Coordinates of C-alpha atoms and ligand atoms in Angstrom, one line a residue:
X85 CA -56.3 197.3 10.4
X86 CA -57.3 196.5 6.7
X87 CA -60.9 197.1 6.5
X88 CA -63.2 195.5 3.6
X89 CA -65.9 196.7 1.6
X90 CA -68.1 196.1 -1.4
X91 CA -67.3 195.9 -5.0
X92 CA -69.9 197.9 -6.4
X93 CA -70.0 199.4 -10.0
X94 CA -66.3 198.1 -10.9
X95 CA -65.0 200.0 -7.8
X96 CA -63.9 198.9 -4.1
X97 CA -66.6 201.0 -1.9
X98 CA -66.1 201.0 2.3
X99 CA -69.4 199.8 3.9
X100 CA -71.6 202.4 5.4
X101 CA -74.1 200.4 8.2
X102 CA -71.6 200.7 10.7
X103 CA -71.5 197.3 11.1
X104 CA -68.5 195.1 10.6
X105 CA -67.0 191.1 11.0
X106 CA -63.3 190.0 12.8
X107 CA -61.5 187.8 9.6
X108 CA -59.0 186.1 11.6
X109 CA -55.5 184.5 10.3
X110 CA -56.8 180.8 11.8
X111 CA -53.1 179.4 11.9
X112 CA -52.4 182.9 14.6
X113 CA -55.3 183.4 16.0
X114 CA -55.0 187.3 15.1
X115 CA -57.8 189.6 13.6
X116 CA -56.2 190.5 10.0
X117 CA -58.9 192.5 8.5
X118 CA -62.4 193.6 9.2
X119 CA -65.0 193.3 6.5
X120 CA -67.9 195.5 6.7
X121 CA -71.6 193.9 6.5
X122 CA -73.7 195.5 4.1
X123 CA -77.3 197.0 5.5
X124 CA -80.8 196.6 3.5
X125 CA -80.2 199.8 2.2
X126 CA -76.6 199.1 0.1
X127 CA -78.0 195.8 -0.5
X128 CA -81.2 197.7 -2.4
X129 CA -78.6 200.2 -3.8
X130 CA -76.4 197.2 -5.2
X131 CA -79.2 195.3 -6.9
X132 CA -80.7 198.4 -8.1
X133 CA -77.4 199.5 -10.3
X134 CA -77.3 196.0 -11.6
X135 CA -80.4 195.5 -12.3
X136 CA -79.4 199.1 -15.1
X137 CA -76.5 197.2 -16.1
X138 CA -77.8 194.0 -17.0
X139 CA -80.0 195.4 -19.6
X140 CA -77.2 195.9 -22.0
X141 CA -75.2 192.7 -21.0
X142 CA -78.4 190.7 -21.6
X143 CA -78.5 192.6 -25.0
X144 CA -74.1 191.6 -25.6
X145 CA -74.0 188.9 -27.9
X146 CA -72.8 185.3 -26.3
X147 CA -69.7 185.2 -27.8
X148 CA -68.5 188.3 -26.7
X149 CA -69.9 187.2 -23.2
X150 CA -67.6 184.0 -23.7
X151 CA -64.5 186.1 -24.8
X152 CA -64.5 188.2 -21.1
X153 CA -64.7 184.2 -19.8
X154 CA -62.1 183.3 -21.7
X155 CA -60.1 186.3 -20.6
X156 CA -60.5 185.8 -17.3
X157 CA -59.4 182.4 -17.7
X158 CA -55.9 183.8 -18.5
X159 CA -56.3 186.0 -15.3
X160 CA -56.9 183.3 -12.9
X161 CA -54.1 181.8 -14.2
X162 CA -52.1 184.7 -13.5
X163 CA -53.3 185.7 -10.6
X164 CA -53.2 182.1 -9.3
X165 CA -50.5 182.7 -6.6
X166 CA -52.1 185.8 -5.4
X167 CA -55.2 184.7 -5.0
X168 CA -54.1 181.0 -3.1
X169 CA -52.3 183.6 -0.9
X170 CA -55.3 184.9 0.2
X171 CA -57.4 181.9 0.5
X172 CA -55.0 180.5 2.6
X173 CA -54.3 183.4 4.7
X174 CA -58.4 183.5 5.7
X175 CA -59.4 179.9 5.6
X176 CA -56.3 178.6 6.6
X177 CA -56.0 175.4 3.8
X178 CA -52.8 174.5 2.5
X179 CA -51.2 176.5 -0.5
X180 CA -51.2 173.7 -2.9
X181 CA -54.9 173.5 -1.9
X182 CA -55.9 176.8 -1.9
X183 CA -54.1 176.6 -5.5
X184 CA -56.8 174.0 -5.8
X185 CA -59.5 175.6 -5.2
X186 CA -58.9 178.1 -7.3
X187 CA -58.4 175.3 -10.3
X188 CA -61.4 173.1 -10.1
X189 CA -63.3 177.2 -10.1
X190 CA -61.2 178.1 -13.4
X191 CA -62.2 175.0 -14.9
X192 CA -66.0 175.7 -14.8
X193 CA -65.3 179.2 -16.4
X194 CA -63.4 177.3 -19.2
X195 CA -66.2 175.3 -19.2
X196 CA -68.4 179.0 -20.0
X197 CA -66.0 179.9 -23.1
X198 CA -68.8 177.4 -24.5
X199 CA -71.6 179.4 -23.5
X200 CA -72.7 180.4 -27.3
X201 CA -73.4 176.6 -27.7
X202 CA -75.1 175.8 -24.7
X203 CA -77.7 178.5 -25.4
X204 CA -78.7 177.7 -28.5
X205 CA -82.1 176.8 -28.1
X206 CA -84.4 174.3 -30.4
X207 CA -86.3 174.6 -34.0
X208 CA -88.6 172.8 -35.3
X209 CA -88.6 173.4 -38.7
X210 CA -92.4 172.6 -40.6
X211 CA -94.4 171.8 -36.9
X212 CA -97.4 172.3 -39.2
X213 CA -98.5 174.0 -43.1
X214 CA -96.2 177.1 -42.9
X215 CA -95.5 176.7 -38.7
X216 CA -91.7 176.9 -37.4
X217 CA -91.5 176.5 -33.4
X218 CA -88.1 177.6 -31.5
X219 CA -87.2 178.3 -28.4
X220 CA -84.9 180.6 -26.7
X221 CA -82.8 180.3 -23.9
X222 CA -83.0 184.0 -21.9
X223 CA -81.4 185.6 -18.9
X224 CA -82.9 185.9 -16.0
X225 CA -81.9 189.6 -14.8
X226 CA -80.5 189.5 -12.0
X227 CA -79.7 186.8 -9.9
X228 CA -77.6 186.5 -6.7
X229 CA -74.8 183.8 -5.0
X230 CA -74.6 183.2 -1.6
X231 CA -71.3 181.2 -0.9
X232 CA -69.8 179.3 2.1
X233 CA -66.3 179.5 3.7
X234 CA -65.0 176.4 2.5
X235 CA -64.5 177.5 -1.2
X236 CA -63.8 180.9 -1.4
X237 CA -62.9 181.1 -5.1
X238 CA -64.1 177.7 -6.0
X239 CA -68.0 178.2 -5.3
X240 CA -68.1 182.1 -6.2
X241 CA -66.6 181.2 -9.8
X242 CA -69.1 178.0 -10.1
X243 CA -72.1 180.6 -9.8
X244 CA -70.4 183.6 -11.4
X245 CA -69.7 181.5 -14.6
X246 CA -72.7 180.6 -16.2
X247 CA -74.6 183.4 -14.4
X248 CA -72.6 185.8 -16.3
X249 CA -71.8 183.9 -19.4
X250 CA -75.7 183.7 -19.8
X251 CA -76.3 187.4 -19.5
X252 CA -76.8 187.6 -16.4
X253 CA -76.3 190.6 -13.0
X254 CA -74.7 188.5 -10.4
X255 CA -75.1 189.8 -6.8
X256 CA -72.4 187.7 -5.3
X257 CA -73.0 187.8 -0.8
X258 CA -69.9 185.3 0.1
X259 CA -68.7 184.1 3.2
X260 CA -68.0 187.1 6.0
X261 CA -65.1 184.2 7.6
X262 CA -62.7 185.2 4.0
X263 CA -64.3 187.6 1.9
X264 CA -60.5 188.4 0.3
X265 CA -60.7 186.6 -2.6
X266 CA -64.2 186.6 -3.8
X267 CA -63.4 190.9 -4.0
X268 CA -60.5 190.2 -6.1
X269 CA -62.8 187.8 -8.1
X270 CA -64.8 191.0 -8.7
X271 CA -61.5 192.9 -9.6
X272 CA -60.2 190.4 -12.3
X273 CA -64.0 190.4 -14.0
X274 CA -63.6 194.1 -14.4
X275 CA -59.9 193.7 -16.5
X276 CA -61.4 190.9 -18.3
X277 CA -63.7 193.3 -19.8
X278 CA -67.3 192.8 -18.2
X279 CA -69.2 196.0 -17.9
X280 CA -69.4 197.7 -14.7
X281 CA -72.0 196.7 -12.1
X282 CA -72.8 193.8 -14.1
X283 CA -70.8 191.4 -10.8
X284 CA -71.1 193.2 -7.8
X285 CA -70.0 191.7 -4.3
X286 CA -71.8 192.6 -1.0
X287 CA -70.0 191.6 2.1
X288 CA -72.6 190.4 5.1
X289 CA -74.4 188.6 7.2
X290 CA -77.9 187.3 7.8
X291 CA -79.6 190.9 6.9
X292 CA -78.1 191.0 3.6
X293 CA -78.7 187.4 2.7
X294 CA -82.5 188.5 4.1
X295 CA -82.1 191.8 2.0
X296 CA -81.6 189.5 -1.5
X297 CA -84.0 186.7 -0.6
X298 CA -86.7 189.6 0.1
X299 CA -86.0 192.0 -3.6
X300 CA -88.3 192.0 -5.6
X301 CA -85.4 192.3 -8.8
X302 CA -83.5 189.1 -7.7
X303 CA -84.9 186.6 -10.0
X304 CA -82.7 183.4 -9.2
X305 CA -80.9 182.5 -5.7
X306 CA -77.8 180.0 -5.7
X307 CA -76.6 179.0 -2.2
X308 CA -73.9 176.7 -0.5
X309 CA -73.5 176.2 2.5
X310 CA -74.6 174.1 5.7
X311 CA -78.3 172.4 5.6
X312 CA -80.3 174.4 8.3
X313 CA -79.6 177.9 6.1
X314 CA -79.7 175.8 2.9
X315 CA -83.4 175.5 3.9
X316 CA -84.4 178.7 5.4
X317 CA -83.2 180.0 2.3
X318 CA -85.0 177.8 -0.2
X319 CA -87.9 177.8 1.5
X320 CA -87.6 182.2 1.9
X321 CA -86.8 182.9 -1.5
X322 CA -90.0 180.2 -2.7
X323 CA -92.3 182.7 -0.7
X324 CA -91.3 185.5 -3.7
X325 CA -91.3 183.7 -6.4
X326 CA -87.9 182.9 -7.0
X327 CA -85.9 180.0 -8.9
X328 CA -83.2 178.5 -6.0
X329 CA -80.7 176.1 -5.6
X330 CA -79.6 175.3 -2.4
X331 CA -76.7 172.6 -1.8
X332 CA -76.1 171.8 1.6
X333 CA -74.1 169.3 4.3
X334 CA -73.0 166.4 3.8
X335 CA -71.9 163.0 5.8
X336 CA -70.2 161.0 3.4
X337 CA -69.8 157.3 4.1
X338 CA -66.9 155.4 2.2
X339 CA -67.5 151.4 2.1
X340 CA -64.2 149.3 2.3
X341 CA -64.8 145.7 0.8
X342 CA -63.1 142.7 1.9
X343 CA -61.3 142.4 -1.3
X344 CA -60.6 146.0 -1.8
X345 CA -56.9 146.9 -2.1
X346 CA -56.2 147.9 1.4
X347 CA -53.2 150.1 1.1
X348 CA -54.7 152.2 -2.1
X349 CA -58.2 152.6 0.5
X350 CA -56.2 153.5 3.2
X351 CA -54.3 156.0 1.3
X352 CA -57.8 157.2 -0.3
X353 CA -58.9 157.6 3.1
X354 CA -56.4 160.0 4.6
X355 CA -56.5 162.5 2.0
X356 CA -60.7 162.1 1.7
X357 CA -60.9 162.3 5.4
X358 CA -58.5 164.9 6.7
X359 CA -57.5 167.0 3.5
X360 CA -58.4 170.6 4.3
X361 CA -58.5 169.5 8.1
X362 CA -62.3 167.6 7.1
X363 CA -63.6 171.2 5.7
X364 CA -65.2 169.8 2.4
X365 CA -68.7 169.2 2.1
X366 CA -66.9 166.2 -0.4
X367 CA -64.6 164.9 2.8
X368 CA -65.1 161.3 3.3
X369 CA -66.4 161.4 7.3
X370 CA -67.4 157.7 7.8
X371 CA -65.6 154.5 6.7
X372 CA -67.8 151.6 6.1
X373 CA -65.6 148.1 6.4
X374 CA -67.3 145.4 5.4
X375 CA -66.4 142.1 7.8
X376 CA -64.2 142.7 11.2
X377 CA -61.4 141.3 9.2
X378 CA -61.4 144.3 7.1
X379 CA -62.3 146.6 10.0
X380 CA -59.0 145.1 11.6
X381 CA -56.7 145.3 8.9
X382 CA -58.3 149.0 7.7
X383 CA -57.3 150.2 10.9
X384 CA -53.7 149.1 11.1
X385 CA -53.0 150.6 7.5
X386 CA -54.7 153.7 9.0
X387 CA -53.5 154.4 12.2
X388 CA -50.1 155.0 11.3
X389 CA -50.4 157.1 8.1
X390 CA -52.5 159.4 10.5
X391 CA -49.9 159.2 13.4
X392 CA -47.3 160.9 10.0
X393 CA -49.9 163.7 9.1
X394 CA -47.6 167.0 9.5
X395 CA -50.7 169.5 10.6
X396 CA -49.2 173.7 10.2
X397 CA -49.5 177.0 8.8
X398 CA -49.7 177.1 4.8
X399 CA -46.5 179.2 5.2
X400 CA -44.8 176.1 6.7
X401 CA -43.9 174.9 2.7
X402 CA -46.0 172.4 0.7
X403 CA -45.2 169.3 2.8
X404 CA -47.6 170.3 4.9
X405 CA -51.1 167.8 5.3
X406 CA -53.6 170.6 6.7
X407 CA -53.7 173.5 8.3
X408 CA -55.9 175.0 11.0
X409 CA -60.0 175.2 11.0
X410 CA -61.5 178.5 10.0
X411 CA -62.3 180.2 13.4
X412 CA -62.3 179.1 17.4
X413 CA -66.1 178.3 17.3
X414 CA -65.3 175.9 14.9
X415 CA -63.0 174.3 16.8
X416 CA -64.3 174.2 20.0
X417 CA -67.6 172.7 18.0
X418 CA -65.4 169.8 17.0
X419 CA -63.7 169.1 20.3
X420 CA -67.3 168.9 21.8
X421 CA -68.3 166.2 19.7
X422 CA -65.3 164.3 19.7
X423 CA -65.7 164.3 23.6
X424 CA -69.5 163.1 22.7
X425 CA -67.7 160.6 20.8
X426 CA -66.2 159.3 23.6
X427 CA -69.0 159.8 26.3
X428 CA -71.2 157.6 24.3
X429 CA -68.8 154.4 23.8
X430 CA -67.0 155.1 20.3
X431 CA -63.3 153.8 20.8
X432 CA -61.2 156.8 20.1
X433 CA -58.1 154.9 17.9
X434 CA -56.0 158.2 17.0
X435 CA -56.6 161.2 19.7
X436 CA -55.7 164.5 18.7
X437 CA -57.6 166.5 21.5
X438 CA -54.1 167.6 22.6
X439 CA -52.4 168.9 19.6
X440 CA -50.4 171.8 19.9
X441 CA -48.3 173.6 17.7
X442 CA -45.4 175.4 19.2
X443 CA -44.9 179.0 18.5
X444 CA -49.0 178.9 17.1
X445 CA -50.6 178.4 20.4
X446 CA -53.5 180.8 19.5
X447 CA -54.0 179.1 16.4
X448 CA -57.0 177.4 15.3
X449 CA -55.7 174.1 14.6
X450 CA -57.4 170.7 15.7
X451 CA -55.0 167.1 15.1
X452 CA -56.5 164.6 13.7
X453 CA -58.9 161.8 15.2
X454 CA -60.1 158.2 14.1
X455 CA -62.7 156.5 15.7
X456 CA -63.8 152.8 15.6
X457 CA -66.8 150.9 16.5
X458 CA -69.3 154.2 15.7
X459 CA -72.7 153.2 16.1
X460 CA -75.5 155.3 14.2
X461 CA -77.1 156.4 17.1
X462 CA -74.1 158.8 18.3
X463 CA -73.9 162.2 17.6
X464 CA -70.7 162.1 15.9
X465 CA -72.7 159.7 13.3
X466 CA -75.3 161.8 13.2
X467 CA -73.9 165.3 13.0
X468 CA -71.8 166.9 10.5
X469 CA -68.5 167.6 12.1
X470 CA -66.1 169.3 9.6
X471 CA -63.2 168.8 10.8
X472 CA -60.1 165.7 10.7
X473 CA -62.0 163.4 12.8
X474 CA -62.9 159.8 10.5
X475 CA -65.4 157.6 12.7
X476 CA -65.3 154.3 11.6
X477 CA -68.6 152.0 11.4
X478 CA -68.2 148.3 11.2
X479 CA -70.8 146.3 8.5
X480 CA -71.3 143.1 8.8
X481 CA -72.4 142.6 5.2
X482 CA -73.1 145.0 2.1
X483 CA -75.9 144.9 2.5
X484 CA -75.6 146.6 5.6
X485 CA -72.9 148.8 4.5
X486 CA -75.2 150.1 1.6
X487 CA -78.2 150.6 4.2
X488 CA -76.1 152.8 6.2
X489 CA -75.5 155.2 3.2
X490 CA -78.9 155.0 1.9
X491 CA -80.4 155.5 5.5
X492 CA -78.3 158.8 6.2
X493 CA -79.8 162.4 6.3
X494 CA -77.3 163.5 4.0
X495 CA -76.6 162.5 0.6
X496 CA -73.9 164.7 -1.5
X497 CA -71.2 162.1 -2.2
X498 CA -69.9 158.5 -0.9
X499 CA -67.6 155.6 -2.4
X500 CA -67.3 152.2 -2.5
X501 CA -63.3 150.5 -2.9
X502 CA -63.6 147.3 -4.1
X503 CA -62.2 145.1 -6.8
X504 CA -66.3 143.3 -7.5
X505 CA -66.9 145.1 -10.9
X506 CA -70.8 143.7 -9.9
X507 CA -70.6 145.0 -6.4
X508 CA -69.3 148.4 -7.5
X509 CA -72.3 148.1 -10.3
X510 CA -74.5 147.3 -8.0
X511 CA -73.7 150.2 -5.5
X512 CA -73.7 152.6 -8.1
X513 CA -77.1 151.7 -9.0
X514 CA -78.8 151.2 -5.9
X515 CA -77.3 154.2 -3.8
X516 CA -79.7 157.2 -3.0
X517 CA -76.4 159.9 -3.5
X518 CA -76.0 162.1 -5.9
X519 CA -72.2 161.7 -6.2
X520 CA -70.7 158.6 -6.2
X521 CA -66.9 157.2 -7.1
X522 CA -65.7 154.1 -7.6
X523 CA -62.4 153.4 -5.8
X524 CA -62.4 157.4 -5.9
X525 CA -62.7 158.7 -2.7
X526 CA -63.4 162.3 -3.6
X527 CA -65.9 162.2 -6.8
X528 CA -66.3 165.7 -7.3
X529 CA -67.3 165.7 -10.8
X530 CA -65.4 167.7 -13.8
X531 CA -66.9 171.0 -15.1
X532 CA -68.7 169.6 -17.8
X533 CA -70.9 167.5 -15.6
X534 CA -73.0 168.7 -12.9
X535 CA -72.5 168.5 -9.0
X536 CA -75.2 167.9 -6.2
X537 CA -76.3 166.3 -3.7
X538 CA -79.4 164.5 -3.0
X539 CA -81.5 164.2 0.4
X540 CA -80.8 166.7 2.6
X541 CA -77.8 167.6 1.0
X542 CA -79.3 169.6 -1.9
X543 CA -82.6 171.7 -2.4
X544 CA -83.9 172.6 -5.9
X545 CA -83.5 170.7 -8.9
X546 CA -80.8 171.3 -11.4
X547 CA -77.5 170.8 -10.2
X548 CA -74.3 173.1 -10.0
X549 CA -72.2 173.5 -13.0
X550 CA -72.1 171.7 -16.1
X551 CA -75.4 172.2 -18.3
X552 CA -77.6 171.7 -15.3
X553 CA -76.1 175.7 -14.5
X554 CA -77.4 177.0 -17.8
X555 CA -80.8 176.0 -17.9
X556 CA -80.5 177.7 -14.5
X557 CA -79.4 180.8 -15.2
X558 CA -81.9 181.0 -18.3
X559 CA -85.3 180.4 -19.0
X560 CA -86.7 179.1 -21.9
X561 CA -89.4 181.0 -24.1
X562 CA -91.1 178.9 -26.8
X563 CA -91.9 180.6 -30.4
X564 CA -94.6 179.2 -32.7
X565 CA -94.8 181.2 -35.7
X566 CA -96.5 181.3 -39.1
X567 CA -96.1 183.2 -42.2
X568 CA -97.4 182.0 -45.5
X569 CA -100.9 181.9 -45.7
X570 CA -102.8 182.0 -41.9
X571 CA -103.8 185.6 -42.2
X572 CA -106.1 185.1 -45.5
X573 CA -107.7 182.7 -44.3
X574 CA -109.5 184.5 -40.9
X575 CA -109.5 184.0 -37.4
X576 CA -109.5 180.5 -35.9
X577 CA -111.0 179.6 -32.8
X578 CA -109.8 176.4 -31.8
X579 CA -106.4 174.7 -31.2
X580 CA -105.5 173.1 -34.4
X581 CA -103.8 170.1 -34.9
X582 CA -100.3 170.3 -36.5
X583 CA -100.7 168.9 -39.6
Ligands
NAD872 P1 -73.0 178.6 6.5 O1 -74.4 177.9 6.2 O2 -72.7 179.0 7.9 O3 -72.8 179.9 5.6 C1 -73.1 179.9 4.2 C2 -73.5 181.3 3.8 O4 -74.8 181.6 4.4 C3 -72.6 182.4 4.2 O5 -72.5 183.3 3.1 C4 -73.2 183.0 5.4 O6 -72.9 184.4 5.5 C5 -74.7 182.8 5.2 N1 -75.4 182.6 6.5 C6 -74.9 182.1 7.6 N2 -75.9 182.1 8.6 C7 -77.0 182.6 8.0 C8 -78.3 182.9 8.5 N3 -78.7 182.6 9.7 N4 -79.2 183.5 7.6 C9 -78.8 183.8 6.4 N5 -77.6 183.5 5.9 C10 -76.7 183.0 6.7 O7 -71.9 177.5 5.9 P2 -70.3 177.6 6.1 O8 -70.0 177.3 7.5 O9 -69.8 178.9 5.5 O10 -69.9 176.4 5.1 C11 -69.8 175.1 5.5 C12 -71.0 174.3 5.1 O11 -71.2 174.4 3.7 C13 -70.9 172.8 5.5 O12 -72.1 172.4 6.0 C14 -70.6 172.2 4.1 O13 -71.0 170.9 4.0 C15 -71.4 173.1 3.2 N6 -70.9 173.0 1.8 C16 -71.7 172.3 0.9 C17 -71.3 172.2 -0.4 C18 -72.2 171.5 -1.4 O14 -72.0 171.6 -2.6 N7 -73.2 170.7 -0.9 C19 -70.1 172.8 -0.8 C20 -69.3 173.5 0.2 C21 -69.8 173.6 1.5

């Protein structure tokens, strides 16, 4: 059985607490690998080495930072097959999609070959009679990532871009579900040149994530993951004094007008919905038709697009539409709300509670549901399911429509199809989200942006990505300074005006 460490100090090192997680192949149902969790103690030991090597990485000049960005870009590409291989193998997604995620993670790190010119900080030239102020954008030390299943190259290289590229130690703690790729992350950072120790990845569970949010070197904390630990973890790491961003779940609502194109929302829908069998905190989860006319004719575009989903293994070829859900738990947690789904008077449209795949009985794959006439009071409106189940709630206005949106716990992303320039103007404006496309179902934003949720979707405020990430990784220190003449002229005991 392949067992899985740490990367520690540019090396592959086996865990020592004893203690160790199943990864499973989710499309078998077989145990592939075991990866160890790390103790307090290797956690200390881990932060403690980078906390040595951050010193003269802080001290590297930002382009050079960039260049080991820029080759790693070229990695990633290389390694592009390898590393979807993996993905796939743990989480389960598609190989175009695990190619995917490794993409939209490579395009943040091209986004850091720019560091140099997103640190530059601000002078004031003449504030006052012989006064310059600047300010400097500084690294933080050592910080630390703590990322979620879903993503396993994605979300690491979101965090470990700018974190590095700023001059940064990153302590990366991903998920224990496929901890694969984020070690060969750790790998291709070491050929692209960065300085041992500098990115080090500890494997674990609770007590490790409790062994970072407790140090007293971790300066900054960057989480992802589901909302109840989003929130023990912002609130932990506030209690010792450190920055933290925490994104979280999501229920995003997708509102079909009456004038919308119905075959381009339907399409929009399919892919939003069960893309990545629903395991995207960006998956559209509730369709909003406005009208019962557009309820009616939503569902007839829909229902038979979902009845032609081909649901297999990533080693079935590219044709297929998803693959299975990351472990059993997982999918027994989605059958049960279904079934609550049905309990409490949702019409079940599409029932996929008795998918099976020949020859992958033991996998953990779950077919794909639609319901119709949700009501916000169920559980499966309520919850965040992740998995391919789309529950449809009917609006009788858009007003209504919007309400729903606006009135949900969760606010990362949601969408409004429509061809009303004013209406999608007016949606845009109005709608408490933090990510929101126009007849695009699935508006993650590009690199050079910033990505996050509002509500209980995010904690912290600056976003992932995008400028948002460098202010923080950094913080700012402001310079006044005087030369010419102060010092002749004696102490001064008041503030003086500038001028
Ligand atoms: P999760 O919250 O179970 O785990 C996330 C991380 O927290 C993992 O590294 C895990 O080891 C750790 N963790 C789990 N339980 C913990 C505990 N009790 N104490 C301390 N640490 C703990 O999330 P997941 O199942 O890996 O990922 C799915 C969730 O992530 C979904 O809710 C999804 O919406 C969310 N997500 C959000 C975004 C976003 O940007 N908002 C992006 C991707 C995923």
């Amino acid at each position: 059985m392949e067992q899985i460490g740490h990367w520690i100090n540019g090396a592959h090192v086996a865990g020592t607490s004893g203690r160790t997680a199943d990864v499973f192949n989710p499309a078998t149902g077989e145990v592939q690998a075991q990866v160890a969790l790390a103790s307090q103690k290797e956690m200390d030991r881990a932060i403690s080495s980078a906390a040595e090597a951050q010193i003269a990485w802080g001290a590297t000049n930002p382009q050079r930072r960039a260049r080991v960005m820029m080759e790693l870009v070229r990695l990633l590409n290389r390694d592009m097959d390898k590393l979807a291989e993996a993905i796939s193998s743990e989480h389960g997604k598609t190989f175009p999609d695990a190619k995917g995620d490794v993409q939209r993670g490579l395009e943040v790190i091209e986004f850091c070959i720019g560091a140099p010119h997103l640190l530059k900080g601000e002078f004031t030239d003449a504030a006052g009679p012989g006064i310059d102020m600047y300010s400097m954008r500084q690294p933080l030390g050592v910080v630390a990532g703590i990322t979620p299943f879903n993503f396993p190259a994605m979300i690491p290289l979101w965090k470990l871009g700018p974190a590095l590229a700023s001059g940064n130690a990153m302590i990366l703690k991903p998920s224990e579900r496929d901890p694969s790729c984020p070690m060969m992350l750790g790998a291709l950072l070491k050929e692209a040149g960065l300085p041992d120790g500098v990115f080090q990845v500890i494997n674990g569970d609770k007590a490790a994530v409790d062994a970072i949010l407790d140090s007293e070197i971790i300066q900054a904390v960057g989480f992802v993951g589901s909302t109840p630990i989003a929130q023990y973890i912002y609130s932990r790491a506030a209690e010792t004094g450190k920055r933290c961003q925490c994104f979280g779940g999501a229920k995003n609502h997708m509102i079909i007008m009456p004038d919308a194109d119905m075959d381009q929302a339907a399409d929009a829908l399919i892919g939003a919905s069960y893309g990545a069998a629903g395991e995207r905190c960006m998956a559209i989860s509730v369709a909003v038709p406005v009208g019962d006319e557009t309820a009616d004719r939503l569902i007839e575009k829909l229902v038979p697009r979902i009845e032609a989903l081909k649901v297999g293994p990533y080693t079935a070829g590219n044709d297929v539409d998803f693959g299975p859900v990351v472990t059993k738990a997982a999918k027994e947690n989605i059958l049960r709300l279904v079934q609550t789904g049905v309990d409490q008077g949702a019409e079940l449209v599409v029932d996929g509670r008795n998918f099976n795949l020949q020859g992958y009985e033991n996998g953990f794959f779950v077919g794909a549901h639609l319901f119709d006439r949700v009501t916000p009071d169920m559980d499966i409106y309520k919850t965040e399911i992740f998995g391919p189940v789309l529950s449809t709630v009917r609006a009788a206005s858009y007003e209504e429509a919007l309400g729903l949106a606006m009135d949900h716990e969760y606010g990362n992303g949601t969408a409004i199809f429509t061809r009303d320039g004013d209406a999608a103007r007016d949606f845009a404006s109005r709608v408490n989200i933090g990510m929101v496309g126009i007849n695009v179902p699935i508006p993650v934003p590009l690199a050079y942006h910033t990505f996050g949720g509002w509500k209980r979707s995010g904690f912290g405020d600056l976003n992932q990505h995008g400028p948002d990430s460098f202010r923080f990784y950094t913080r700012t220190k402001t310079v006044t300074s005087r030369w010419p003449s102060g010092i002749k002229e004696g102490a001064a005991f008041n503030f003086k005006a500038m001028d």
